[in-house]
PDB file of C-alpha atoms in Angstrom:
ATOM      1  CA  MET F1290    -158.161-130.549-105.596  1.00  0.00           C
ATOM      2  CA  LYS F1291    -155.641-129.200-107.799  1.00  0.00           C
ATOM      3  CA  ARG F1292    -152.308-129.098-105.345  1.00  0.00           C
ATOM      4  CA  VAL F1293    -149.870-126.319-106.804  1.00  0.00           C
ATOM      5  CA  VAL F1294    -147.105-127.543-105.039  1.00  0.00           C
ATOM      6  CA  SER F1295    -147.730-131.278-105.195  1.00  0.00           C
ATOM      7  CA  GLY F1296    -149.438-132.073-108.377  1.00  0.00           C
ATOM      8  CA  LEU F1297    -149.281-128.777-110.227  1.00  0.00           C
ATOM      9  CA  THR F1298    -145.265-129.156-109.955  1.00  0.00           C
ATOM     10  CA  VAL F1299    -144.006-130.211-106.997  1.00  0.00           C
ATOM     11  CA  GLY F1300    -143.997-132.477-103.575  1.00  0.00           C
ATOM     12  CA  ILE F1301    -141.156-130.153-102.310  1.00  0.00           C
ATOM     13  CA  ALA F1302    -138.777-130.582 -99.703  1.00  0.00           C
ATOM     14  CA  VAL F1303    -138.795-127.805 -96.568  1.00  0.00           C
ATOM     15  CA  LEU F1304    -135.655-125.234 -96.796  1.00  0.00           C
ATOM     16  CA  ALA F1305    -134.318-125.356 -93.906  1.00  0.00           C
ATOM     17  CA  VAL F1306    -131.948-122.556 -93.737  1.00  0.00           C
ATOM     18  CA  ALA F1307    -129.396-119.796 -91.860  1.00  0.00           C
ATOM     19  CA  GLY F1308    -129.211-116.547 -90.724  1.00  0.00           C
ATOM     20  CA  CYS F1309    -128.510-115.030 -87.951  1.00  0.00           C
ATOM     21  CA  SER F1310    -129.286-116.324 -86.034  1.00  0.00           C
ATOM     22  CA  GLY F1311    -126.950-118.907 -85.844  1.00  0.00           C
ATOM     23  CA  ASP F1312    -128.892-121.718 -86.820  1.00  0.00           C
ATOM     24  CA  THR F1313    -126.318-124.434 -87.173  1.00  0.00           C
ATOM     25  CA  ASP F1314    -128.277-127.585 -88.106  1.00  0.00           C
ATOM     26  CA  SER F1315    -130.057-125.673 -91.581  1.00  0.00           C
ATOM     27  CA  ASP F1316    -128.718-125.865 -94.700  1.00  0.00           C
ATOM     28  CA  ILE F1317    -127.886-122.678 -96.604  1.00  0.00           C
ATOM     29  CA  GLY F1318    -130.133-121.313 -99.523  1.00  0.00           C
ATOM     30  CA  PRO F1319    -131.253-118.157-100.989  1.00  0.00           C
ATOM     31  CA  ILE F1320    -132.407-116.303 -97.795  1.00  0.00           C
ATOM     32  CA  GLY F1321    -129.335-117.359 -96.267  1.00  0.00           C
ATOM     33  CA  GLU F1322    -127.584-115.395 -97.927  1.00  0.00           C
ATOM     34  CA  TRP F1323    -128.059-112.252 -96.951  1.00  0.00           C
ATOM     35  CA  SER F1324    -125.895-113.194 -93.924  1.00  0.00           C
ATOM     36  CA  GLY F1325    -122.416-114.468 -93.101  1.00  0.00           C
ATOM     37  CA  SER F1326    -119.836-113.226 -95.366  1.00  0.00           C
ATOM     38  CA  GLN F1327    -122.140-110.840 -97.485  1.00  0.00           C
ATOM     39  CA  SER F1328    -123.069-107.518 -95.881  1.00  0.00           C
ATOM     40  CA  MET F1329    -126.831-107.053 -94.785  1.00  0.00           C
ATOM     41  CA  THR F1330    -127.090-103.870 -96.488  1.00  0.00           C
ATOM     42  CA  SER F1331    -126.160-102.962 -99.748  1.00  0.00           C
ATOM     43  CA  SER F1332    -124.887 -99.555-100.663  1.00  0.00           C
ATOM     44  CA  PRO F1333    -127.453 -97.542-102.981  1.00  0.00           C
ATOM     45  CA  PRO F1334    -125.497 -95.824-105.555  1.00  0.00           C
ATOM     46  CA  ASN F1335    -127.874 -92.754-105.321  1.00  0.00           C
ATOM     47  CA  GLY F1336    -127.781 -92.577-100.781  1.00  0.00           C
ATOM     48  CA  ASN F1337    -130.869 -93.575 -99.956  1.00  0.00           C
ATOM     49  CA  ARG F1338    -132.814 -93.730-101.786  1.00  0.00           C
ATOM     50  CA  LEU F1339    -135.346 -96.134-103.365  1.00  0.00           C
ATOM     51  CA  PRO F1340    -135.340 -98.309-105.381  1.00  0.00           C
ATOM     52  CA  HIS F1341    -131.315 -98.970-107.199  1.00  0.00           C
ATOM     53  CA  SER F1342    -129.617-101.371-108.292  1.00  0.00           C
ATOM     54  CA  GLY F1343    -131.743-101.514-111.251  1.00  0.00           C
ATOM     55  CA  ALA F1344    -134.837-102.754-109.313  1.00  0.00           C
ATOM     56  CA  PRO F1345    -138.391-101.614-110.641  1.00  0.00           C
ATOM     57  CA  ALA F1346    -140.043 -99.208-108.027  1.00  0.00           C
ATOM     58  CA  VAL F1347    -143.836-100.342-106.656  1.00  0.00           C
ATOM     59  CA  THR F1348    -145.890 -98.022-107.548  1.00  0.00           C
ATOM     60  CA  ASP F1349    -149.334 -99.229-105.472  1.00  0.00           C
ATOM     61  CA  PRO F1350    -147.588-100.658-102.416  1.00  0.00           C
ATOM     62  CA  LEU F1351    -149.436-102.181 -99.010  1.00  0.00           C
ATOM     63  CA  PRO F1352    -149.199-100.855 -96.305  1.00  0.00           C
ATOM     64  CA  GLU F1353    -146.293-102.315 -94.379  1.00  0.00           C
ATOM     65  CA  SER F1354    -149.425-102.727 -91.516  1.00  0.00           C
ATOM     66  CA  VAL F1355    -150.421-106.105 -93.565  1.00  0.00           C
ATOM     67  CA  LEU F1356    -146.803-108.234 -92.694  1.00  0.00           C
ATOM     68  CA  SER F1357    -147.572-107.150 -88.642  1.00  0.00           C
ATOM     69  CA  GLY F1358    -148.900-110.981 -87.808  1.00  0.00           C
ATOM     70  CA  ASP F1359    -147.685-114.475 -87.975  1.00  0.00           C
ATOM     71  CA  PRO F1360    -146.150-115.653 -91.629  1.00  0.00           C
ATOM     72  CA  CYS F1361    -146.959-119.034 -90.609  1.00  0.00           C
ATOM     73  CA  ASP F1362    -150.619-117.099 -90.836  1.00  0.00           C
ATOM     74  CA  ALA F1363    -150.584-116.095 -94.398  1.00  0.00           C
ATOM     75  CA  LEU F1364    -151.666-119.265 -95.867  1.00  0.00           C
ATOM     76  CA  THR F1365    -155.171-120.548 -94.888  1.00  0.00           C
ATOM     77  CA  PRO F1366    -154.650-124.476 -94.008  1.00  0.00           C
ATOM     78  CA  GLN F1367    -156.313-124.970 -97.611  1.00  0.00           C
ATOM     79  CA  GLN F1368    -154.313-123.570 -99.254  1.00  0.00           C
ATOM     80  CA  ILE F1369    -151.476-125.146 -97.082  1.00  0.00           C
ATOM     81  CA  GLU F1370    -152.624-128.426 -98.340  1.00  0.00           C
ATOM     82  CA  ILE F1371    -153.411-126.997-101.676  1.00  0.00           C
ATOM     83  CA  ALA F1372    -149.506-126.421-102.206  1.00  0.00           C
ATOM     84  CA  LEU F1373    -148.511-129.678-100.627  1.00  0.00           C
ATOM     85  CA  GLY F1374    -151.064-132.014 -99.913  1.00  0.00           C
ATOM     86  CA  PRO F1375    -152.668-133.812 -96.889  1.00  0.00           C
ATOM     87  CA  GLY F1376    -150.350-134.814 -94.315  1.00  0.00           C
ATOM     88  CA  ALA F1377    -149.150-131.211 -94.323  1.00  0.00           C
ATOM     89  CA  SER F1378    -147.180-130.292 -91.294  1.00  0.00           C
ATOM     90  CA  GLU F1379    -148.818-126.654 -89.012  1.00  0.00           C
ATOM     91  CA  GLY F1380    -145.961-123.706 -89.659  1.00  0.00           C
ATOM     92  CA  GLU F1381    -142.918-123.351 -87.932  1.00  0.00           C
ATOM     93  CA  ARG F1382    -141.996-120.062 -86.796  1.00  0.00           C
ATOM     94  CA  ARG F1383    -137.627-119.835 -87.527  1.00  0.00           C
ATOM     95  CA  ASP F1384    -137.656-115.757 -88.025  1.00  0.00           C
ATOM     96  CA  LEU F1385    -134.057-114.439 -88.529  1.00  0.00           C
ATOM     97  CA  GLU F1386    -133.092-110.871 -86.946  1.00  0.00           C
ATOM     98  CA  GLN F1387    -131.854-109.222 -89.618  1.00  0.00           C
ATOM     99  CA  VAL F1388    -134.158-110.439 -92.294  1.00  0.00           C
ATOM    100  CA  GLY F1389    -137.346-110.893 -90.581  1.00  0.00           C
ATOM    101  CA  PRO F1390    -140.384-112.820 -89.696  1.00  0.00           C
ATOM    102  CA  ARG F1391    -140.014-116.584 -91.441  1.00  0.00           C
ATOM    103  CA  CYS F1392    -142.626-119.830 -91.363  1.00  0.00           C
ATOM    104  CA  ASP F1393    -141.763-123.182 -92.305  1.00  0.00           C
ATOM    105  CA  TRP F1394    -144.228-125.896 -93.920  1.00  0.00           C
ATOM    106  CA  SER F1395    -143.054-129.413 -93.973  1.00  0.00           C
ATOM    107  CA  ASN F1396    -145.070-133.140 -95.040  1.00  0.00           C
ATOM    108  CA  SER F1397    -143.127-136.154 -93.942  1.00  0.00           C
ATOM    109  CA  GLY F1398    -145.299-138.588 -95.940  1.00  0.00           C
ATOM    110  CA  SER F1399    -144.356-136.755-100.032  1.00  0.00           C
ATOM    111  CA  GLY F1400    -140.769-134.674 -98.479  1.00  0.00           C
ATOM    112  CA  GLY F1401    -142.340-131.663 -99.491  1.00  0.00           C
ATOM    113  CA  GLY F1402    -141.979-127.955 -98.021  1.00  0.00           C
ATOM    114  CA  MET F1403    -141.670-124.671 -98.122  1.00  0.00           C
ATOM    115  CA  SER F1404    -140.637-121.520 -96.536  1.00  0.00           C
ATOM    116  CA  LEU F1405    -142.175-117.737 -96.453  1.00  0.00           C
ATOM    117  CA  ALA F1406    -140.107-114.607 -95.457  1.00  0.00           C
ATOM    118  CA  PHE F1407    -141.591-110.920 -94.444  1.00  0.00           C
ATOM    119  CA  VAL F1408    -138.682-108.804 -95.311  1.00  0.00           C
ATOM    120  CA  THR F1409    -139.250-106.195 -93.296  1.00  0.00           C
ATOM    121  CA  ALA F1410    -135.629-105.756 -92.113  1.00  0.00           C
ATOM    122  CA  ILE F1411    -133.636-104.856 -94.678  1.00  0.00           C
ATOM    123  CA  ARG F1412    -135.532-101.119 -95.831  1.00  0.00           C
ATOM    124  CA  GLU F1413    -134.732-102.682 -99.101  1.00  0.00           C
ATOM    125  CA  GLY F1414    -136.912-104.663-100.556  1.00  0.00           C
ATOM    126  CA  LEU F1415    -136.358-105.406-103.977  1.00  0.00           C
ATOM    127  CA  SER F1416    -132.923-103.103-104.769  1.00  0.00           C
ATOM    128  CA  VAL F1417    -130.963-105.994-102.349  1.00  0.00           C
ATOM    129  CA  GLU F1418    -132.061-108.503-104.222  1.00  0.00           C
ATOM    130  CA  TYR F1419    -130.624-106.807-107.571  1.00  0.00           C
ATOM    131  CA  ALA F1420    -128.124-106.123-105.200  1.00  0.00           C
ATOM    132  CA  ASN F1421    -126.769-108.531-103.569  1.00  0.00           C
ATOM    133  CA  VAL F1422    -128.518-111.962-105.016  1.00  0.00           C
ATOM    134  CA  LYS F1423    -128.148-111.225-108.784  1.00  0.00           C
ATOM    135  CA  PRO F1424    -124.523-111.202-109.434  1.00  0.00           C
ATOM    136  CA  GLN F1425    -124.806-114.456-107.995  1.00  0.00           C
ATOM    137  CA  LYS F1426    -127.161-116.233-109.069  1.00  0.00           C
ATOM    138  CA  ALA F1427    -126.829-117.973-112.290  1.00  0.00           C
ATOM    139  CA  VAL F1428    -130.540-117.408-112.990  1.00  0.00           C
ATOM    140  CA  PHE F1429    -131.458-114.530-112.060  1.00  0.00           C
ATOM    141  CA  ARG F1430    -135.389-112.440-113.006  1.00  0.00           C
ATOM    142  CA  LYS F1431    -138.281-110.724-113.578  1.00  0.00           C
ATOM    143  CA  ALA F1432    -141.118-112.981-112.076  1.00  0.00           C
ATOM    144  CA  GLY F1433    -144.584-112.084-112.348  1.00  0.00           C
ATOM    145  CA  PRO F1434    -145.667-109.180-111.840  1.00  0.00           C
ATOM    146  CA  VAL F1435    -147.043-111.436-108.940  1.00  0.00           C
ATOM    147  CA  SER F1436    -150.886-109.935-107.560  1.00  0.00           C
ATOM    148  CA  GLY F1437    -150.210-106.121-109.484  1.00  0.00           C
ATOM    149  CA  PHE F1438    -146.359-106.200-107.074  1.00  0.00           C
ATOM    150  CA  PRO F1439    -143.040-107.133-109.467  1.00  0.00           C
ATOM    151  CA  ALA F1440    -140.901-109.735-108.392  1.00  0.00           C
ATOM    152  CA  VAL F1441    -138.667-111.765-108.978  1.00  0.00           C
ATOM    153  CA  ALA F1442    -136.808-115.896-109.207  1.00  0.00           C
ATOM    154  CA  TYR F1443    -133.717-116.758-108.225  1.00  0.00           C
ATOM    155  CA  LYS F1444    -131.989-119.910-108.276  1.00  0.00           C
ATOM    156  CA  ASP F1445    -128.506-121.390-109.032  1.00  0.00           C
ATOM    157  CA  ASN F1446    -129.344-122.831-112.388  1.00  0.00           C
ATOM    158  CA  GLU F1447    -131.917-123.539-114.209  1.00  0.00           C
ATOM    159  CA  ASN F1448    -132.308-127.437-113.208  1.00  0.00           C
ATOM    160  CA  ASP F1449    -132.161-125.946-109.814  1.00  0.00           C
ATOM    161  CA  ARG F1450    -134.456-127.805-107.215  1.00  0.00           C
ATOM    162  CA  PHE F1451    -134.905-125.137-104.770  1.00  0.00           C
ATOM    163  CA  CYS F1452    -135.764-121.893-106.102  1.00  0.00           C
ATOM    164  CA  THR F1453    -137.345-118.290-104.654  1.00  0.00           C
ATOM    165  CA  VAL F1454    -139.549-116.133-105.597  1.00  0.00           C
ATOM    166  CA  VAL F1455    -139.856-112.208-104.133  1.00  0.00           C
ATOM    167  CA  VAL F1456    -142.538-109.478-104.788  1.00  0.00           C
ATOM    168  CA  GLY F1457    -141.800-106.291-104.021  1.00  0.00           C
ATOM    169  CA  LEU F1458    -144.973-104.806-101.819  1.00  0.00           C
ATOM    170  CA  ALA F1459    -142.993-101.329-101.034  1.00  0.00           C
ATOM    171  CA  ASP F1460    -139.766-100.167-102.027  1.00  0.00           C
ATOM    172  CA  GLU F1461    -138.469-100.650 -98.413  1.00  0.00           C
ATOM    173  CA  TYR F1462    -140.184-104.442 -98.301  1.00  0.00           C
ATOM    174  CA  SER F1463    -141.318-107.732 -99.387  1.00  0.00           C
ATOM    175  CA  ILE F1464    -141.805-110.958 -99.350  1.00  0.00           C
ATOM    176  CA  SER F1465    -140.413-114.238-100.026  1.00  0.00           C
ATOM    177  CA  VAL F1466    -140.867-117.994-101.039  1.00  0.00           C
ATOM    178  CA  THR F1467    -138.785-120.692-101.320  1.00  0.00           C
ATOM    179  CA  VAL F1468    -139.171-123.929-102.462  1.00  0.00           C
ATOM    180  CA  SER F1469    -137.346-127.221-103.198  1.00  0.00           C
ATOM    181  CA  LEU F1470    -138.448-129.696-105.668  1.00  0.00           C
ATOM    182  CA  SER F1471    -139.579-132.917-104.225  1.00  0.00           C
ATOM    183  CA  VAL F1472    -137.428-135.965-106.005  1.00  0.00           C
ATOM    184  CA  GLU F1473    -140.360-137.290-108.799  1.00  0.00           C
ATOM    185  CA  LYS F1474    -140.784-133.157-109.475  1.00  0.00           C
ATOM    186  CA  ASP F1475    -137.627-132.683-110.313  1.00  0.00           C
ATOM    187  CA  THR F1476    -137.038-136.139-111.939  1.00  0.00           C
ATOM    188  CA  GLU F1477    -139.700-134.747-114.294  1.00  0.00           C
ATOM    189  CA  GLY F1478    -138.046-131.960-115.132  1.00  0.00           C
ATOM    190  CA  ILE F1479    -140.276-129.138-113.714  1.00  0.00           C
ATOM    191  CA  ASP F1480    -139.390-125.525-113.041  1.00  0.00           C
ATOM    192  CA  SER F1481    -138.803-125.074-109.544  1.00  0.00           C
ATOM    193  CA  CYS F1482    -139.733-121.306-110.159  1.00  0.00           C
ATOM    194  CA  ASN F1483    -143.162-122.008-110.970  1.00  0.00           C
ATOM    195  CA  PRO F1484    -144.671-123.114-107.637  1.00  0.00           C
ATOM    196  CA  ALA F1485    -142.811-121.192-105.443  1.00  0.00           C
ATOM    197  CA  GLU F1486    -144.121-117.948-108.119  1.00  0.00           C
ATOM    198  CA  GLU F1487    -147.975-119.977-108.097  1.00  0.00           C
ATOM    199  CA  ILE F1488    -147.601-119.665-103.769  1.00  0.00           C
ATOM    200  CA  ALA F1489    -145.886-116.196-103.823  1.00  0.00           C
ATOM    201  CA  GLY F1490    -149.475-115.138-105.343  1.00  0.00           C
ATOM    202  CA  MET F1491    -151.619-116.761-102.833  1.00  0.00           C
ATOM    203  CA  VAL F1492    -149.567-114.735 -99.611  1.00  0.00           C
ATOM    204  CA  VAL F1493    -150.098-111.354-101.799  1.00  0.00           C
ATOM    205  CA  GLY F1494    -153.668-111.514-102.099  1.00  0.00           C
ATOM    206  CA  ASN F1495    -154.264-112.837 -99.150  1.00  0.00           C
ATOM    207  CA  LEU F1496    -152.273-109.737 -97.511  1.00  0.00           C
ATOM    208  CA  LYS F1497    -154.006-107.214-100.208  1.00  0.00           C
ATOM    209  CA  ALA F1498    -157.688-108.682 -99.012  1.00  0.00           C
ATOM    210  CA  LYS F1499    -155.907-107.756 -95.549  1.00  0.00           C
ATOM    211  CA  ALA F1500    -155.693-104.646 -96.716  1.00  0.00           C
ATOM    212  CA  GLY F1501    -159.364-104.541 -97.994  1.00  0.00           C
ATOM    213  CA  ARG F1502    -158.202-104.917-101.838  1.00  0.00           C
TER     214      ARG F1502
END
């Protein structure tokens, strides 16, 4: 069985993201950048209209009801094993109140892991990425489309072992997948955004099936 994370591109170390929930033992990562010194919402140049700040419109959105469940159930056990290999942990909920539901997975044997967030609280979809994250990231680029939906990928530099891919499911909400390369795969020079995009594709595929598409 091919592993998206461990075999295809990475064995990833879990990203524990600090946010407004007050986690003190977490590493600040891309999702956490929506808290702290940054405003949790951007200031749309065109009032309340979406999208803004250069973000693409989502022309055929998924209903928000697909994000009503537990993000830890957004991937099947088989997909988690494909991503992280045998021995991956069960998903652990680590919601961020001002972002939305979130789940983390890890594999202590490989040092791998991943984080998935349903970004529903901000109500600006990909626009918040373009307005708040793009100015701060050395690497910020269009990804995908991921299963037909617009997406962006970003990290601190081209060699960064962490990468986040955000997929806009509608102009108001999105999903965010963050991965971190294992030391082995980091040494191989793997682009950390590749597995993040592949895992995001799995999630979106499952959400589309949930919506009957």
